[in-house]
């Protein structure tokens, strides 16, 4: 599953040695697992390039997820309760390469329209949702996602522009248990987010609340509410 998850974040097929390094696994183990995955159709081998990519079976899994929408179905009522509790808009996102993909949005009454509509993708390193999930990934995978300065998209002139800056942010997220951003996606709006973990501790999604930057100077209540919603969704998906 770690191999499949890593391949899903790459722009193209990768070498077995690269997988072994990124996932900190013995090369013999990686080759054995790739062989099994190849037989089952989850991975294809490109012998000329000596690389491996996702196979048709992996594509069929993604199609099944799109049809069933389990995270959306389980997360929607929790986000509705969260909005009622804190009076701010909330959303649920998943990782999609270096981006986050928003799959649920619950807008609070009398709050402005957000850019986090369902189906929208935003740079993970700039969003609280993305930072919450990136902080839960192995450092090697994060490094592979952001190999150089070209990987760091800019929206408002703020936010990390190199891996060292991102790593400092993610280490703080790991320590505090939640992620934040303030004006890095939309000036005047801030967010707090907490990762949703699956049964092996992998960040399956993240729950976030967005609010005007000049409100909620004391964010303890917001963080507690978002953390509770994320923990409950983790429990419901078997985390």
Tab-separated table of C-alpha atoms in Angstrom:
chain	number	residue	atom	x	y	z
A	1	UNK	CA	0.000	0.000	0.000
A	2	UNK	CA	2.890	2.370	0.694
A	3	UNK	CA	4.313	1.624	-2.757
A	4	UNK	CA	0.968	2.305	-4.421
A	5	UNK	CA	0.467	5.480	-2.409
A	6	UNK	CA	3.927	6.723	-3.353
A	7	UNK	CA	3.457	5.934	-7.046
A	8	UNK	CA	0.145	7.797	-6.973
A	9	UNK	CA	1.914	11.013	-5.934
A	10	UNK	CA	4.496	10.919	-8.737
A	11	UNK	CA	4.241	12.673	-12.100
A	12	UNK	CA	5.369	9.512	-13.898
A	13	UNK	CA	6.832	6.025	-13.449
A	14	UNK	CA	9.783	5.683	-11.054
A	15	UNK	CA	12.686	3.280	-10.588
A	16	UNK	CA	12.567	0.524	-7.981
A	17	UNK	CA	15.685	1.949	-6.354
A	18	UNK	CA	13.945	5.300	-5.989
A	19	UNK	CA	11.004	3.604	-4.294
A	20	UNK	CA	13.323	1.762	-1.933
A	21	UNK	CA	15.042	4.995	-0.936
A	22	UNK	CA	11.852	7.042	-0.583
A	23	UNK	CA	10.110	4.384	1.515
A	24	UNK	CA	13.206	3.238	3.418
A	25	UNK	CA	12.734	-0.390	2.357
A	26	UNK	CA	15.275	-3.022	1.257
A	27	UNK	CA	15.564	-3.225	-2.537
A	28	UNK	CA	14.879	-6.972	-2.467
A	29	UNK	CA	11.593	-6.325	-0.638
A	30	UNK	CA	10.593	-3.626	-3.102
A	31	UNK	CA	11.303	-5.871	-6.119
A	32	UNK	CA	9.324	-8.706	-4.555
A	33	UNK	CA	6.331	-6.475	-3.804
A	34	UNK	CA	6.477	-4.892	-7.260
A	35	UNK	CA	6.399	-8.365	-8.776
A	36	UNK	CA	3.232	-9.243	-6.877
A	37	UNK	CA	1.626	-5.908	-7.744
A	38	UNK	CA	2.525	-6.389	-11.390
A	39	UNK	CA	0.897	-9.833	-11.493
A	40	UNK	CA	-2.276	-8.361	-9.992
A	41	UNK	CA	-2.352	-5.458	-12.458
A	42	UNK	CA	-1.770	-2.725	-9.903
A	43	UNK	CA	1.655	-1.884	-11.320
A	44	UNK	CA	3.129	-1.951	-14.835
A	45	UNK	CA	6.821	-2.374	-15.598
A	46	UNK	CA	8.437	-0.294	-18.326
A	47	UNK	CA	11.543	-2.380	-19.111
A	48	UNK	CA	13.160	0.124	-21.484
A	49	UNK	CA	13.043	2.850	-18.850
A	50	UNK	CA	13.539	0.438	-15.928
A	51	UNK	CA	10.680	2.107	-14.142
A	52	UNK	CA	7.341	1.192	-12.602
A	53	UNK	CA	4.010	2.980	-12.834
A	54	UNK	CA	0.423	2.451	-11.721
A	55	UNK	CA	-1.559	-0.212	-13.556
A	56	UNK	CA	-5.150	-0.600	-14.668
A	57	UNK	CA	-6.234	-2.231	-11.401
A	58	UNK	CA	-5.138	0.877	-9.508
A	59	UNK	CA	-7.211	2.988	-11.893
A	60	UNK	CA	-10.215	0.753	-11.250
A	61	UNK	CA	-9.807	1.349	-7.510
A	62	UNK	CA	-9.884	5.101	-8.039
A	63	UNK	CA	-13.043	4.713	-10.100
A	64	UNK	CA	-14.639	2.668	-7.330
A	65	UNK	CA	-13.761	5.353	-4.818
A	66	UNK	CA	-15.314	8.023	-7.040
A	67	UNK	CA	-18.521	6.001	-7.299
A	68	UNK	CA	-18.790	5.199	-3.600
A	69	UNK	CA	-17.481	8.498	-2.196
A	70	UNK	CA	-17.047	6.976	1.299
A	71	UNK	CA	-15.094	9.879	2.743
A	72	UNK	CA	-17.604	12.375	1.396
A	73	UNK	CA	-20.567	10.430	2.741
A	74	UNK	CA	-19.006	9.943	6.172
A	75	UNK	CA	-17.551	13.440	6.378
A	76	UNK	CA	-20.552	15.492	5.279
A	77	UNK	CA	-22.656	15.146	8.465
A	78	UNK	CA	-19.594	15.690	10.660
A	79	UNK	CA	-18.737	18.916	8.849
A	80	UNK	CA	-22.346	20.096	9.121
A	81	UNK	CA	-22.163	19.585	12.901
A	82	UNK	CA	-18.788	21.346	13.007
A	83	UNK	CA	-20.191	24.398	11.193
A	84	UNK	CA	-23.135	24.542	13.591
A	85	UNK	CA	-20.725	24.368	16.517
A	86	UNK	CA	-18.175	27.017	15.497
A	87	UNK	CA	-20.175	29.208	13.115
A	88	UNK	CA	-17.474	29.098	10.416
A	89	UNK	CA	-17.187	27.299	7.084
A	90	UNK	CA	-15.570	23.870	7.054
A	91	UNK	CA	-14.168	21.579	4.390
A	92	UNK	CA	-12.732	18.109	3.885
A	93	UNK	CA	-9.757	17.553	1.590
A	94	UNK	CA	-7.522	14.711	0.379
A	95	UNK	CA	-3.998	14.740	-1.052
A	96	UNK	CA	-3.628	14.725	-4.835
A	97	UNK	CA	0.063	14.826	-5.716
A	98	UNK	CA	1.409	18.151	-4.435
A	99	UNK	CA	-2.127	19.521	-4.209
A	100	UNK	CA	-5.106	19.075	-1.956
A	101	UNK	CA	-8.440	18.168	-3.520
A	102	UNK	CA	-11.552	19.403	-1.728
A	103	UNK	CA	-14.307	16.785	-1.569
A	104	UNK	CA	-16.761	18.363	0.921
A	105	UNK	CA	-17.539	21.987	1.770
A	106	UNK	CA	-20.038	23.219	4.339
A	107	UNK	CA	-20.475	26.982	4.257
A	108	UNK	CA	-21.552	28.783	7.399
A	109	UNK	CA	-24.433	31.271	7.191
A	110	UNK	CA	-23.406	34.851	6.399
A	111	UNK	CA	-19.847	33.845	5.574
A	112	UNK	CA	-18.172	34.699	2.239
A	113	UNK	CA	-17.823	32.265	-0.635
A	114	UNK	CA	-14.511	30.385	-0.422
A	115	UNK	CA	-12.178	29.100	-3.128
A	116	UNK	CA	-12.404	25.624	-1.565
A	117	UNK	CA	-15.386	24.436	-3.602
A	118	UNK	CA	-15.804	20.693	-4.123
A	119	UNK	CA	-13.437	19.566	-6.881
A	120	UNK	CA	-11.020	22.498	-6.477
A	121	UNK	CA	-7.310	21.741	-6.111
A	122	UNK	CA	-4.891	24.035	-4.259
A	123	UNK	CA	-1.157	23.799	-3.446
A	124	UNK	CA	-0.787	21.583	-0.380
A	125	UNK	CA	2.154	23.519	1.069
A	126	UNK	CA	0.070	26.725	1.254
A	127	UNK	CA	-3.088	25.288	2.813
A	128	UNK	CA	-3.723	24.247	6.398
A	129	UNK	CA	-5.379	21.094	5.035
A	130	UNK	CA	-2.306	20.186	3.014
A	131	UNK	CA	0.136	20.935	5.809
A	132	UNK	CA	-1.822	18.749	8.219
A	133	UNK	CA	-1.517	15.786	5.837
A	134	UNK	CA	2.059	16.482	4.723
A	135	UNK	CA	3.183	16.547	8.352
A	136	UNK	CA	1.847	12.995	8.749
A	137	UNK	CA	3.740	11.640	5.715
A	138	UNK	CA	7.251	10.157	5.859
A	139	UNK	CA	9.886	12.857	5.425
A	140	UNK	CA	11.307	11.072	2.401
A	141	UNK	CA	7.973	11.232	0.598
A	142	UNK	CA	7.546	14.934	1.347
A	143	UNK	CA	11.061	15.554	0.048
A	144	UNK	CA	10.223	13.650	-3.130
A	145	UNK	CA	7.094	15.760	-3.606
A	146	UNK	CA	9.085	18.997	-3.201
A	147	UNK	CA	12.506	18.273	-4.716
A	148	UNK	CA	13.394	21.861	-5.618
A	149	UNK	CA	12.138	25.460	-5.691
A	150	UNK	CA	10.052	24.874	-8.821
A	151	UNK	CA	7.674	22.698	-6.778
A	152	UNK	CA	6.634	25.641	-4.593
A	153	UNK	CA	3.740	27.481	-6.223
A	154	UNK	CA	3.040	31.019	-4.999
A	155	UNK	CA	-0.431	32.586	-4.668
A	156	UNK	CA	-0.226	35.652	-2.431
A	157	UNK	CA	3.499	36.213	-1.971
A	158	UNK	CA	3.645	34.383	1.377
A	159	UNK	CA	4.298	30.822	2.419
A	160	UNK	CA	7.295	28.476	2.128
A	161	UNK	CA	9.389	28.730	-1.037
A	162	UNK	CA	11.927	25.982	-0.311
A	163	UNK	CA	11.963	22.601	1.370
A	164	UNK	CA	13.767	23.772	4.515
A	165	UNK	CA	11.030	26.336	5.215
A	166	UNK	CA	8.310	23.748	4.590
A	167	UNK	CA	10.027	21.221	6.858
A	168	UNK	CA	10.113	23.767	9.691
A	169	UNK	CA	6.364	24.356	9.284
A	170	UNK	CA	5.590	20.636	9.180
A	171	UNK	CA	7.687	19.897	12.255
A	172	UNK	CA	5.656	22.524	14.133
A	173	UNK	CA	2.433	20.903	12.914
A	174	UNK	CA	3.617	17.525	14.202
A	175	UNK	CA	4.404	19.053	17.578
A	176	UNK	CA	1.175	21.039	17.951
A	177	UNK	CA	-1.178	18.491	16.405
A	178	UNK	CA	-2.809	20.897	13.972
A	179	UNK	CA	-1.902	23.093	11.004
A	180	UNK	CA	-2.646	26.735	10.224
A	181	UNK	CA	-2.401	29.207	7.377
A	182	UNK	CA	-3.213	32.903	7.351
A	183	UNK	CA	-3.676	34.785	4.086
A	184	UNK	CA	-1.575	32.370	2.041
A	185	UNK	CA	-4.549	31.236	-0.046
A	186	UNK	CA	-6.916	34.205	0.250
A	187	UNK	CA	-5.874	37.495	1.890
A	188	UNK	CA	-7.931	38.171	5.004
A	189	UNK	CA	-8.873	34.536	5.588
A	190	UNK	CA	-7.171	32.009	7.870
A	191	UNK	CA	-7.641	28.279	8.459
A	192	UNK	CA	-6.881	25.562	10.975
A	193	UNK	CA	-6.804	21.880	10.003
A	194	UNK	CA	-6.233	18.441	11.493
A	195	UNK	CA	-5.369	15.258	9.600
A	196	UNK	CA	-7.730	12.276	9.458
A	197	UNK	CA	-5.784	9.035	9.956
A	198	UNK	CA	-6.614	5.616	8.562
A	199	UNK	CA	-6.012	2.279	10.304
A	200	UNK	CA	-2.241	2.406	9.711
A	201	UNK	CA	-1.867	6.047	10.685
A	202	UNK	CA	-1.746	7.308	7.090
A	203	UNK	CA	-3.311	10.742	6.439
A	204	UNK	CA	-6.438	9.805	4.491
A	205	UNK	CA	-7.850	13.344	4.557
A	206	UNK	CA	-7.988	16.499	6.648
A	207	UNK	CA	-10.741	18.531	8.274
A	208	UNK	CA	-10.390	22.316	8.251
A	209	UNK	CA	-12.253	25.450	9.264
A	210	UNK	CA	-11.755	28.793	7.486
A	211	UNK	CA	-12.548	32.150	9.069
A	212	UNK	CA	-11.721	35.888	8.795
A	213	UNK	CA	-8.184	36.538	10.011
A	214	UNK	CA	-9.310	39.333	12.364
A	215	UNK	CA	-11.621	36.996	14.322
A	216	UNK	CA	-10.940	34.144	16.744
A	217	UNK	CA	-7.804	35.640	18.241
A	218	UNK	CA	-8.050	32.779	20.744
A	219	UNK	CA	-8.238	29.705	18.527
A	220	UNK	CA	-8.191	26.996	21.185
A	221	UNK	CA	-11.923	26.343	20.803
A	222	UNK	CA	-11.656	26.115	17.011
A	223	UNK	CA	-8.728	23.719	17.186
A	224	UNK	CA	-10.526	21.528	19.721
A	225	UNK	CA	-13.648	21.347	17.546
A	226	UNK	CA	-11.710	20.550	14.365
A	227	UNK	CA	-9.618	17.948	16.202
A	228	UNK	CA	-12.747	16.259	17.523
A	229	UNK	CA	-14.326	16.122	14.048
A	230	UNK	CA	-11.126	14.709	12.526
A	231	UNK	CA	-10.828	12.097	15.289
A	232	UNK	CA	-14.430	10.996	14.780
A	233	UNK	CA	-13.967	10.674	11.015
A	234	UNK	CA	-10.794	8.679	11.648
A	235	UNK	CA	-12.787	6.357	13.880
A	236	UNK	CA	-15.518	5.945	11.270
A	237	UNK	CA	-13.065	4.935	8.543
A	238	UNK	CA	-11.332	2.498	10.870
A	239	UNK	CA	-8.415	4.698	11.929
